[in-house]
Short mmCIF file of N, CA, C and O in Angstrom, two decimals:
data_model
loop_
_atom_site.label_atom_id
_atom_site.label_comp_id
_atom_site.label_asym_id
_atom_site.label_seq_id
_atom_site.Cartn_x
_atom_site.Cartn_y
_atom_site.Cartn_z
N MET Q 27 101.68 80.08 78.57
CA MET Q 27 101.36 81.46 78.85
C MET Q 27 101.32 81.73 80.36
O MET Q 27 101.72 82.80 80.79
N PHE Q 28 100.85 80.73 81.10
CA PHE Q 28 100.78 80.90 82.55
C PHE Q 28 102.18 81.21 83.10
O PHE Q 28 102.36 82.16 83.87
N SER Q 29 103.16 80.42 82.71
CA SER Q 29 104.53 80.63 83.20
C SER Q 29 105.07 81.99 82.77
O SER Q 29 105.80 82.63 83.53
N LEU Q 30 104.71 82.43 81.58
CA LEU Q 30 105.13 83.75 81.12
C LEU Q 30 104.56 84.83 82.04
O LEU Q 30 105.25 85.79 82.40
N GLY Q 31 103.32 84.68 82.44
CA GLY Q 31 102.70 85.63 83.37
C GLY Q 31 103.43 85.66 84.70
O GLY Q 31 103.70 86.73 85.25
N VAL Q 32 103.80 84.49 85.20
CA VAL Q 32 104.52 84.41 86.47
C VAL Q 32 105.89 85.08 86.33
O VAL Q 32 106.31 85.87 87.19
N MET Q 33 106.59 84.81 85.23
CA MET Q 33 107.90 85.43 85.01
C MET Q 33 107.79 86.94 84.90
O MET Q 33 108.63 87.67 85.43
N LEU Q 34 106.77 87.42 84.23
CA LEU Q 34 106.55 88.86 84.11
C LEU Q 34 106.36 89.49 85.50
O LEU Q 34 106.95 90.52 85.81
N PHE Q 35 105.58 88.84 86.32
CA PHE Q 35 105.33 89.31 87.68
C PHE Q 35 106.64 89.34 88.48
O PHE Q 35 106.94 90.30 89.18
N VAL Q 36 107.40 88.26 88.38
CA VAL Q 36 108.67 88.16 89.11
C VAL Q 36 109.62 89.28 88.70
O VAL Q 36 110.27 89.89 89.54
N MET Q 37 109.68 89.57 87.41
CA MET Q 37 110.55 90.65 86.94
C MET Q 37 110.06 92.00 87.45
O MET Q 37 110.85 92.85 87.85
N LYS Q 38 108.77 92.22 87.43
CA LYS Q 38 108.20 93.50 87.89
C LYS Q 38 108.47 93.73 89.38
O LYS Q 38 108.68 94.86 89.80
N THR Q 39 108.48 92.66 90.16
CA THR Q 39 108.56 92.78 91.61
C THR Q 39 109.94 92.42 92.18
O THR Q 39 110.06 92.19 93.38
N ASN Q 40 110.93 92.38 91.33
CA ASN Q 40 112.29 92.04 91.78
C ASN Q 40 112.36 90.69 92.48
O ASN Q 40 112.97 90.55 93.54
N GLY Q 41 111.70 89.70 91.93
CA GLY Q 41 111.85 88.34 92.43
C GLY Q 41 110.74 87.77 93.26
O GLY Q 41 110.83 86.64 93.73
N ARG Q 42 109.67 88.50 93.46
CA ARG Q 42 108.56 87.97 94.25
C ARG Q 42 107.65 87.10 93.37
O ARG Q 42 107.31 87.48 92.27
N ILE Q 43 107.28 85.98 93.90
CA ILE Q 43 106.40 85.05 93.18
C ILE Q 43 104.96 85.45 93.49
O ILE Q 43 104.62 85.71 94.64
N PRO Q 44 104.08 85.48 92.47
CA PRO Q 44 102.71 85.95 92.71
C PRO Q 44 101.87 85.04 93.60
O PRO Q 44 101.02 85.50 94.34
N PHE Q 45 102.13 83.75 93.53
CA PHE Q 45 101.41 82.78 94.35
C PHE Q 45 102.18 81.48 94.31
O PHE Q 45 102.98 81.24 93.41
N THR Q 46 101.98 80.65 95.33
CA THR Q 46 102.64 79.36 95.38
C THR Q 46 101.62 78.28 95.71
O THR Q 46 100.67 78.51 96.47
N GLU Q 47 101.84 77.14 95.13
CA GLU Q 47 100.93 76.03 95.35
C GLU Q 47 101.07 75.53 96.79
O GLU Q 47 102.17 75.34 97.28
N ASP Q 48 99.96 75.36 97.44
CA ASP Q 48 99.91 74.81 98.79
C ASP Q 48 100.57 75.68 99.86
O ASP Q 48 100.86 75.20 100.95
N VAL Q 49 100.85 76.95 99.57
CA VAL Q 49 101.40 77.85 100.57
C VAL Q 49 100.52 79.09 100.63
O VAL Q 49 100.31 79.76 99.63
N ALA Q 50 100.02 79.38 101.80
CA ALA Q 50 99.12 80.53 101.97
C ALA Q 50 99.89 81.73 102.50
O ALA Q 50 100.93 81.58 103.15
N TYR Q 51 99.39 82.91 102.22
CA TYR Q 51 99.93 84.14 102.77
C TYR Q 51 98.90 84.67 103.76
O TYR Q 51 97.77 84.97 103.39
N LYS Q 52 99.30 84.70 105.02
CA LYS Q 52 98.37 85.11 106.09
C LYS Q 52 97.07 84.33 106.02
O LYS Q 52 95.98 84.88 106.15
N GLY Q 53 97.21 83.02 105.76
CA GLY Q 53 96.05 82.14 105.71
C GLY Q 53 95.23 82.22 104.43
O GLY Q 53 94.19 81.59 104.33
N GLN Q 54 95.73 82.95 103.43
CA GLN Q 54 94.96 83.13 102.19
C GLN Q 54 95.71 82.54 101.00
O GLN Q 54 96.91 82.72 100.85
N ASP Q 55 94.99 81.84 100.16
CA ASP Q 55 95.53 81.31 98.90
C ASP Q 55 95.55 82.46 97.90
O ASP Q 55 94.50 82.96 97.49
N LEU Q 56 96.73 82.92 97.52
CA LEU Q 56 96.83 84.10 96.67
C LEU Q 56 96.27 83.88 95.27
O LEU Q 56 95.71 84.81 94.67
N TYR Q 57 96.39 82.67 94.74
CA TYR Q 57 95.82 82.43 93.41
C TYR Q 57 94.29 82.51 93.47
O TYR Q 57 93.66 83.14 92.62
N GLN Q 58 93.71 81.91 94.49
CA GLN Q 58 92.25 81.99 94.64
C GLN Q 58 91.82 83.43 94.89
O GLN Q 58 90.77 83.87 94.40
N MET Q 59 92.64 84.17 95.64
CA MET Q 59 92.34 85.58 95.86
C MET Q 59 92.30 86.32 94.52
O MET Q 59 91.40 87.13 94.27
N LEU Q 60 93.26 86.05 93.66
CA LEU Q 60 93.29 86.69 92.34
C LEU Q 60 92.04 86.34 91.55
O LEU Q 60 91.43 87.21 90.92
N MET Q 61 91.66 85.08 91.57
CA MET Q 61 90.50 84.63 90.79
C MET Q 61 89.19 85.20 91.34
O MET Q 61 88.27 85.49 90.58
N ASN Q 62 89.11 85.37 92.67
CA ASN Q 62 87.86 85.78 93.30
C ASN Q 62 87.77 87.26 93.67
O ASN Q 62 86.67 87.79 93.79
N ASN Q 63 88.92 87.89 93.88
CA ASN Q 63 88.91 89.29 94.31
C ASN Q 63 90.24 89.93 93.90
O ASN Q 63 91.14 90.12 94.72
N SER Q 64 90.36 90.23 92.62
CA SER Q 64 91.65 90.69 92.10
C SER Q 64 92.11 91.99 92.77
O SER Q 64 93.30 92.20 92.96
N GLU Q 65 91.18 92.85 93.15
CA GLU Q 65 91.56 94.10 93.82
C GLU Q 65 92.30 93.80 95.13
O GLU Q 65 93.31 94.43 95.45
N LYS Q 66 91.80 92.84 95.87
CA LYS Q 66 92.45 92.44 97.12
C LYS Q 66 93.82 91.83 96.83
O LYS Q 66 94.78 92.07 97.56
N PHE Q 67 93.92 91.03 95.77
CA PHE Q 67 95.20 90.43 95.37
C PHE Q 67 96.25 91.51 95.13
O PHE Q 67 97.37 91.43 95.63
N TRP Q 68 95.87 92.55 94.37
CA TRP Q 68 96.83 93.61 94.04
C TRP Q 68 97.19 94.44 95.28
O TRP Q 68 98.34 94.83 95.46
N LYS Q 69 96.23 94.70 96.13
CA LYS Q 69 96.53 95.42 97.37
C LYS Q 69 97.45 94.61 98.27
O LYS Q 69 98.38 95.15 98.87
N THR Q 70 97.22 93.32 98.35
CA THR Q 70 98.07 92.44 99.15
C THR Q 70 99.49 92.44 98.61
O THR Q 70 100.45 92.56 99.38
N HIS Q 71 99.64 92.33 97.30
CA HIS Q 71 100.99 92.31 96.73
C HIS Q 71 101.68 93.67 96.84
O HIS Q 71 102.90 93.72 97.01
N ALA Q 72 100.94 94.73 96.78
CA ALA Q 72 101.54 96.05 97.00
C ALA Q 72 102.10 96.10 98.42
O ALA Q 72 103.21 96.57 98.65
N GLU Q 73 101.34 95.58 99.37
CA GLU Q 73 101.78 95.53 100.77
C GLU Q 73 103.04 94.66 100.90
O GLU Q 73 104.01 95.06 101.55
N ILE Q 74 103.02 93.49 100.29
CA ILE Q 74 104.16 92.57 100.34
C ILE Q 74 105.42 93.25 99.78
O ILE Q 74 106.51 93.11 100.33
N CYS Q 75 105.25 93.98 98.69
CA CYS Q 75 106.38 94.63 98.01
C CYS Q 75 106.77 95.96 98.64
O CYS Q 75 107.77 96.56 98.25
N GLY Q 76 105.96 96.44 99.58
CA GLY Q 76 106.24 97.73 100.17
C GLY Q 76 106.02 98.88 99.20
O GLY Q 76 106.72 99.89 99.24
N LYS Q 77 105.05 98.72 98.33
CA LYS Q 77 104.75 99.72 97.30
C LYS Q 77 103.31 100.19 97.43
O LYS Q 77 102.48 99.55 98.06
N ASP Q 78 103.02 101.32 96.76
CA ASP Q 78 101.63 101.75 96.63
C ASP Q 78 100.97 100.83 95.62
O ASP Q 78 101.62 100.30 94.71
N VAL Q 79 99.67 100.67 95.73
CA VAL Q 79 98.95 99.78 94.82
C VAL Q 79 99.09 100.24 93.36
O VAL Q 79 99.02 99.42 92.44
N GLU Q 80 99.36 101.52 93.14
CA GLU Q 80 99.53 102.05 91.78
C GLU Q 80 100.79 101.50 91.11
O GLU Q 80 100.96 101.63 89.90
N PHE Q 81 101.69 100.89 91.90
CA PHE Q 81 102.87 100.25 91.33
C PHE Q 81 102.47 99.24 90.26
O PHE Q 81 103.15 99.06 89.27
N PHE Q 82 101.33 98.59 90.49
CA PHE Q 82 100.78 97.64 89.52
C PHE Q 82 99.72 98.39 88.71
O PHE Q 82 98.54 98.40 89.06
N ASP Q 83 100.15 99.02 87.62
CA ASP Q 83 99.20 99.82 86.83
C ASP Q 83 98.18 98.94 86.13
O ASP Q 83 98.35 97.72 86.03
N ALA Q 84 97.12 99.56 85.66
CA ALA Q 84 95.99 98.83 85.06
C ALA Q 84 96.42 97.97 83.88
O ALA Q 84 95.94 96.85 83.71
N GLU Q 85 97.34 98.49 83.06
CA GLU Q 85 97.79 97.74 81.88
C GLU Q 85 98.56 96.48 82.29
O GLU Q 85 98.38 95.42 81.70
N PHE Q 86 99.41 96.63 83.33
CA PHE Q 86 100.14 95.46 83.82
C PHE Q 86 99.18 94.43 84.40
O PHE Q 86 99.27 93.24 84.12
N ARG Q 87 98.27 94.89 85.22
CA ARG Q 87 97.29 93.99 85.85
C ARG Q 87 96.51 93.22 84.79
O ARG Q 87 96.33 92.00 84.90
N PHE Q 88 96.02 93.95 83.79
CA PHE Q 88 95.22 93.31 82.74
C PHE Q 88 96.03 92.23 82.03
O PHE Q 88 95.55 91.11 81.81
N LEU Q 89 97.27 92.55 81.66
CA LEU Q 89 98.10 91.57 80.96
C LEU Q 89 98.39 90.37 81.85
O LEU Q 89 98.20 89.22 81.43
N PHE Q 90 98.81 90.61 83.08
CA PHE Q 90 99.11 89.50 83.99
C PHE Q 90 97.88 88.61 84.18
O PHE Q 90 97.98 87.38 84.05
N GLU Q 91 96.76 89.22 84.47
CA GLU Q 91 95.54 88.43 84.70
C GLU Q 91 95.13 87.64 83.46
O GLU Q 91 94.62 86.52 83.57
N SER Q 92 95.38 88.19 82.27
CA SER Q 92 95.03 87.48 81.05
C SER Q 92 95.96 86.30 80.79
O SER Q 92 95.60 85.37 80.07
N LEU Q 93 97.13 86.31 81.38
CA LEU Q 93 98.09 85.23 81.19
C LEU Q 93 97.92 84.09 82.18
O LEU Q 93 98.34 82.96 81.90
N VAL Q 94 97.34 84.34 83.33
CA VAL Q 94 97.24 83.30 84.36
C VAL Q 94 95.81 82.82 84.60
O VAL Q 94 95.52 82.26 85.66
N LYS Q 95 94.95 83.00 83.63
CA LYS Q 95 93.57 82.51 83.78
C LYS Q 95 93.60 81.01 84.03
O LYS Q 95 94.46 80.29 83.54
N SER Q 96 92.63 80.54 84.80
CA SER Q 96 92.60 79.13 85.17
C SER Q 96 92.31 78.21 83.98
O SER Q 96 92.74 77.06 83.98
N VAL Q 97 91.61 78.69 82.97
CA VAL Q 97 91.31 77.89 81.78
C VAL Q 97 92.33 78.24 80.70
O VAL Q 97 92.34 79.38 80.21
N PRO Q 98 93.20 77.31 80.34
CA PRO Q 98 94.27 77.62 79.39
C PRO Q 98 93.79 78.24 78.07
O PRO Q 98 94.44 79.13 77.53
N GLU Q 99 92.67 77.80 77.57
CA GLU Q 99 92.16 78.33 76.30
C GLU Q 99 91.75 79.79 76.38
O GLU Q 99 91.61 80.46 75.36
N GLU Q 100 91.55 80.29 77.60
CA GLU Q 100 91.15 81.69 77.79
C GLU Q 100 92.34 82.63 77.98
O GLU Q 100 92.18 83.84 78.02
N ARG Q 101 93.53 82.06 78.08
CA ARG Q 101 94.73 82.89 78.30
C ARG Q 101 95.09 83.65 77.03
O ARG Q 101 94.81 83.22 75.92
N ALA Q 102 95.75 84.78 77.23
CA ALA Q 102 96.17 85.62 76.11
C ALA Q 102 97.12 84.86 75.19
O ALA Q 102 97.93 84.05 75.65
N SER Q 103 97.02 85.14 73.91
CA SER Q 103 97.93 84.57 72.92
C SER Q 103 99.11 85.54 72.75
O SER Q 103 99.08 86.67 73.22
N PHE Q 104 100.14 85.11 72.03
CA PHE Q 104 101.27 86.00 71.76
C PHE Q 104 100.81 87.25 71.01
O PHE Q 104 101.28 88.35 71.28
N GLU Q 105 99.90 87.08 70.10
CA GLU Q 105 99.38 88.24 69.35
C GLU Q 105 98.66 89.21 70.27
O GLU Q 105 98.80 90.42 70.15
N GLU Q 106 97.87 88.68 71.18
CA GLU Q 106 97.16 89.54 72.14
C GLU Q 106 98.14 90.25 73.08
O GLU Q 106 97.95 91.42 73.41
N ILE Q 107 99.20 89.55 73.46
CA ILE Q 107 100.22 90.17 74.31
C ILE Q 107 100.84 91.35 73.58
O ILE Q 107 100.98 92.44 74.13
N LYS Q 108 101.23 91.13 72.33
CA LYS Q 108 101.89 92.19 71.55
C LYS Q 108 100.98 93.38 71.31
O LYS Q 108 101.46 94.50 71.15
N LYS Q 109 99.68 93.18 71.34
CA LYS Q 109 98.72 94.27 71.14
C LYS Q 109 98.34 94.95 72.45
O LYS Q 109 97.70 96.00 72.44
N SER Q 110 98.76 94.38 73.58
CA SER Q 110 98.35 94.93 74.87
C SER Q 110 98.94 96.32 75.10
O SER Q 110 100.03 96.64 74.61
N LYS Q 111 98.24 97.12 75.87
CA LYS Q 111 98.71 98.48 76.18
C LYS Q 111 100.04 98.42 76.93
O LYS Q 111 100.90 99.26 76.72
N TRP Q 112 100.21 97.46 77.82
CA TRP Q 112 101.46 97.36 78.57
C TRP Q 112 102.63 97.08 77.63
O TRP Q 112 103.66 97.74 77.70
N PHE Q 113 102.47 96.12 76.73
CA PHE Q 113 103.54 95.77 75.79
C PHE Q 113 103.85 96.93 74.86
O PHE Q 113 105.01 97.16 74.51
N GLN Q 114 102.83 97.67 74.47
CA GLN Q 114 102.99 98.80 73.56
C GLN Q 114 103.45 100.08 74.26
O GLN Q 114 103.70 101.08 73.62
N GLY Q 115 103.57 100.03 75.58
CA GLY Q 115 103.87 101.22 76.37
C GLY Q 115 105.29 101.73 76.21
O GLY Q 115 106.06 101.28 75.36
N GLU Q 116 105.62 102.69 77.07
CA GLU Q 116 106.92 103.35 77.03
C GLU Q 116 108.05 102.36 77.28
O GLU Q 116 107.90 101.39 78.03
N THR Q 117 109.19 102.63 76.65
CA THR Q 117 110.39 101.83 76.86
C THR Q 117 111.57 102.77 77.07
O THR Q 117 111.50 103.95 76.73
N TYR Q 118 112.64 102.24 77.61
CA TYR Q 118 113.85 103.03 77.79
C TYR Q 118 114.57 103.20 76.45
O TYR Q 118 114.56 102.29 75.62
N SER Q 119 115.25 104.33 76.28
CA SER Q 119 116.17 104.48 75.16
C SER Q 119 117.40 103.64 75.49
O SER Q 119 117.56 103.17 76.62
N ASP Q 120 118.29 103.44 74.53
CA ASP Q 120 119.50 102.66 74.79
C ASP Q 120 120.30 103.26 75.94
O ASP Q 120 120.78 102.55 76.83
N VAL Q 121 120.45 104.58 75.95
CA VAL Q 121 121.21 105.26 77.00
C VAL Q 121 120.52 105.09 78.36
O VAL Q 121 121.16 104.78 79.37
N GLU Q 122 119.21 105.27 78.40
CA GLU Q 122 118.47 105.12 79.66
C GLU Q 122 118.57 103.69 80.19
O GLU Q 122 118.71 103.47 81.39
N LEU Q 123 118.52 102.71 79.28
CA LEU Q 123 118.60 101.31 79.69
C LEU Q 123 119.96 101.01 80.32
O LEU Q 123 120.05 100.35 81.36
N VAL Q 124 121.03 101.51 79.71
CA VAL Q 124 122.37 101.31 80.27
C VAL Q 124 122.44 101.90 81.67
O VAL Q 124 122.94 101.26 82.59
N GLU Q 125 121.93 103.10 81.84
CA GLU Q 125 121.95 103.75 83.16
C GLU Q 125 121.13 102.96 84.17
O GLU Q 125 121.55 102.78 85.32
N GLU Q 126 119.99 102.50 83.76
CA GLU Q 126 119.12 101.71 84.66
C GLU Q 126 119.81 100.42 85.08
O GLU Q 126 119.82 100.05 86.25
N MET Q 127 120.41 99.71 84.13
CA MET Q 127 121.05 98.45 84.41
C MET Q 127 122.30 98.62 85.28
O MET Q 127 122.63 97.74 86.06
N ARG Q 128 122.98 99.74 85.15
CA ARG Q 128 124.17 100.01 85.98
C ARG Q 128 123.84 99.94 87.47
O ARG Q 128 124.66 99.53 88.27
N GLN Q 129 122.65 100.35 87.81
CA GLN Q 129 122.23 100.33 89.22
C GLN Q 129 122.29 98.92 89.80
O GLN Q 129 122.50 98.74 90.99
N TYR Q 130 122.08 97.94 88.95
CA TYR Q 130 122.02 96.56 89.42
C TYR Q 130 123.36 95.83 89.36
O TYR Q 130 123.53 94.81 90.00
N PHE Q 131 124.27 96.34 88.55
CA PHE Q 131 125.51 95.60 88.32
C PHE Q 131 126.77 96.32 88.77
O PHE Q 131 127.86 95.90 88.47
N GLU Q 132 126.66 97.43 89.44
CA GLU Q 132 127.85 98.11 89.94
C GLU Q 132 128.00 97.93 91.43
O GLU Q 132 127.18 97.60 92.15
#
């Protein structure tokens, strides 16, 4: 589940990794920042991505944080993921998806 959370983050941010082992950002361990001060973690990543902090909506944050908990037994299950507000949220229609994907492949 941890890796799924990282992949979800990478997809949301166009390739940015949420944290790296033994590599600090401006002297800060991003994983420890997430565990100790998640608001600061999200503000930092918004800055890194050049986005407003609202780019990471509450539903996304909740799902991501539930997937990368330090204790594996506390991480979200597949059933919990499928029930999450983010997973249940809006999706593109087939036509909208084709148009969206064209931006990346033309």
